[in-house]
């Protein structure tokens, strides 16, 4: 099938549909080209600190940040943040909803020897567990969007006596959210924000800041790189503990500017919803395909997973698409299903998603 040539009029204008790293818009690359005087300069000096300030202020505007909330950032991406949370945010014990790879990874990081064993509520891939009160926990954690499976969870407070900590890595900037329903809404910028990885950002409530500062002053051993207290201190100075990737900050800042100029978070959520509905409707209309997430209320608008019956080799479909310049539609590697996984992030044009369905029709007919 990989030798099939898809007609040019069926191909998307941009064939990048990966779930991260994601499509980077040409305007972001142009921003890099126009900022050569900034690349390779000190992150402790005013120009780069001004860039970090622009990112923080832009995110505050994009998410309509509630009074008292702060935008934090640090190096290392979401994986580093999970370890930082184990050191600096969880006081005794946490509760986790796991319904895919990334929620489970945070739960694993929270099984640290200085903490009590975490409570975990899990469900089969393609579904999500119920959010229920758990006694004796001080953090409740779950993904807003599970990147590995395409399952969505609304951002709502877990319980009054615990911080609500939400992994928004593939959701932030593409799904509507009331940040006030969480205490720490954290993400990396290589999804809807169309930047590179290696950075984490978080929208932190006063209660989260208080917890971070209290644990930071408690005498608990915390490596400096994984100290959220260091992240608070440095973010307030518009810098990071150690040298950040300036190109990532520039790509991120340009994407935030574009989002705000294009109508803000509501407009981005409308774009992703349009793209996702195109794919779900296509899958429901094809006899050999079906949305992997059975409950429509649980389906993501930013990561769409489509199962195929045994008459179709999804891997061959993905290979044929790739041969025609339509890339990164393969399923999550550990899920092991006969499916395609398609990002419908904010930067991806809904018209290109429609063209993707036409490419699939063309291939399936052959």
XYZ file of C-alpha atoms in Angstrom, residues 35-236:
202
model
C 15.286 37.024 16.696
C 18.867 36.000 15.938
C 20.090 38.843 18.133
C 18.391 37.142 21.094
C 19.494 33.562 20.455
C 22.800 32.828 22.116
C 22.505 35.601 24.709
C 22.317 35.456 28.501
C 19.047 34.348 30.072
C 19.864 36.533 33.087
C 19.779 39.758 31.088
C 16.831 42.005 30.273
C 16.071 40.871 26.684
C 15.538 37.195 27.538
C 13.871 38.030 30.841
C 11.518 40.230 28.818
C 10.728 37.224 26.608
C 9.926 35.097 29.677
C 7.773 37.937 31.006
C 5.907 38.058 27.696
C 5.229 34.307 27.916
C 3.987 34.584 31.499
C 1.789 37.593 30.789
C 0.433 36.025 27.612
C -0.550 32.840 29.420
C -2.174 34.848 32.194
C -4.311 36.597 29.572
C -5.052 33.460 27.547
C -6.294 31.532 30.582
C -7.983 34.523 32.285
C -5.830 33.780 35.317
C -7.760 34.157 38.609
C -6.555 36.650 41.217
C -3.586 35.361 43.159
C -2.627 32.664 40.640
C 0.912 32.734 39.243
C 2.516 31.422 36.056
C 5.506 29.240 36.903
C 8.035 27.674 34.576
C 11.011 25.377 34.812
C 13.247 23.193 32.691
C 12.747 19.491 32.052
C 9.223 19.080 30.704
C 6.281 17.293 32.342
C 8.381 14.246 33.226
C 10.629 16.428 35.384
C 7.556 18.108 36.859
C 6.216 14.762 38.148
C 9.411 14.227 40.119
C 9.356 17.842 41.289
C 5.800 17.357 42.544
C 6.852 14.276 44.508
C 9.520 16.348 46.228
C 7.805 19.731 46.505
C 4.009 19.423 46.257
C 2.782 16.157 47.784
C 2.906 16.445 51.550
C 2.048 12.886 52.600
C -0.072 11.008 50.070
C -1.675 11.607 46.695
C -4.622 10.178 44.774
C -4.349 9.616 41.029
C -6.754 8.871 38.214
C -4.925 6.768 35.638
C -6.543 6.062 32.292
C -3.516 5.950 30.059
C 0.258 6.095 30.010
C 0.861 9.593 31.303
C -1.481 9.608 34.276
C 0.125 6.331 35.308
C 3.610 7.829 35.048
C 2.743 10.571 37.554
C 1.315 7.963 39.933
C 4.582 6.013 39.637
C 6.633 9.127 40.413
C 4.445 9.733 43.480
C 5.408 6.318 44.912
C 8.490 7.935 46.421
C 10.063 6.434 49.574
C 9.468 9.566 51.647
C 5.728 9.527 50.856
C 2.928 7.132 51.712
C 1.919 4.832 48.862
C -0.381 6.726 46.507
C -4.038 5.885 46.007
C -4.798 5.009 42.384
C -8.114 4.674 40.568
C -7.641 3.223 37.109
C -9.746 2.146 34.165
C -9.251 0.340 30.897
C -7.734 2.356 28.032
C -10.465 4.225 26.190
C -12.435 4.956 29.360
C -11.865 6.989 32.527
C -12.469 6.253 36.227
C -14.823 8.275 38.401
C -13.412 11.094 40.509
C -14.326 10.193 44.081
C -13.337 11.483 47.521
C -10.396 9.670 49.140
C -9.569 10.125 52.811
C -6.059 11.030 53.858
C -4.717 12.498 50.623
C -3.426 16.031 50.110
C -3.128 15.992 46.300
C -5.658 14.752 43.734
C -4.111 14.376 40.275
C -5.447 13.487 36.839
C -4.887 14.395 33.168
C -7.161 16.904 31.471
C -6.443 14.943 28.316
C -4.775 11.532 28.129
C -2.484 11.829 25.129
C -1.949 8.094 24.755
C -5.631 7.149 24.383
C -7.600 10.258 23.443
C -9.704 10.318 26.631
C -10.795 13.684 28.057
C -11.505 14.489 31.719
C -13.161 17.789 32.720
C -11.217 20.049 35.072
C -13.140 20.003 38.361
C -11.924 20.130 41.927
C -11.159 16.714 43.363
C -11.990 17.483 46.987
C -11.880 20.428 49.360
C -9.131 19.054 51.602
C -6.577 18.398 48.828
C -4.870 20.302 46.031
C -6.235 19.545 42.559
C -3.276 19.003 40.209
C -4.072 18.621 36.506
C -1.763 17.380 33.758
C -2.697 19.604 30.824
C 0.243 18.824 28.557
C -1.853 17.965 25.489
C -4.909 19.965 26.582
C -3.625 23.438 27.462
C -4.333 25.931 24.721
C -6.692 23.585 22.904
C -9.462 22.840 25.409
C -11.621 25.260 27.355
C -10.862 25.347 31.078
C -11.760 27.248 34.222
C -8.356 27.419 35.885
C -10.018 28.276 39.219
C -11.182 24.641 39.354
C -7.569 23.525 39.816
C -4.658 24.423 42.066
C -1.941 23.538 39.624
C -2.627 23.259 35.901
C 0.670 22.226 34.317
C 1.828 21.500 30.797
C 4.706 21.318 28.350
C 4.724 23.471 25.186
C 5.187 20.881 22.405
C 1.482 20.191 21.814
C -1.103 22.963 21.274
C 1.592 25.581 21.854
C 3.571 24.190 18.897
C 6.986 24.668 20.489
C 9.762 22.249 21.383
C 9.902 20.208 24.584
C 12.175 20.497 27.590
C 10.136 23.120 29.465
C 7.229 22.886 31.888
C 4.750 25.625 32.755
C 2.139 25.725 35.485
C -0.743 27.943 36.554
C -0.531 27.832 40.356
C -3.127 28.898 42.923
C -2.270 30.669 46.186
C -2.905 27.361 47.983
C -0.397 25.596 45.737
C 2.183 28.340 46.286
C 1.648 28.090 50.043
C 2.145 24.308 49.927
C 5.311 24.652 47.838
C 6.771 27.223 50.204
C 5.848 25.225 53.305
C 7.414 21.998 52.030
C 10.391 23.955 50.736
C 11.031 25.247 54.255
C 10.303 21.973 56.025
C 13.787 20.512 55.875
C 12.822 17.807 53.361
C 15.686 17.002 51.027
C 14.812 18.471 47.620
C 17.296 18.542 44.704
C 17.611 22.100 43.491
C 16.605 21.215 39.920
C 13.402 19.576 41.233
C 12.540 22.300 43.725
C 9.251 24.010 42.973
C 10.272 26.672 45.487
C 13.174 27.477 43.165
C 10.716 27.608 40.273
C 8.514 30.082 42.174
C 11.491 32.280 43.078
C 12.959 32.289 39.583
C 9.630 32.684 37.776
C 8.933 35.838 39.772
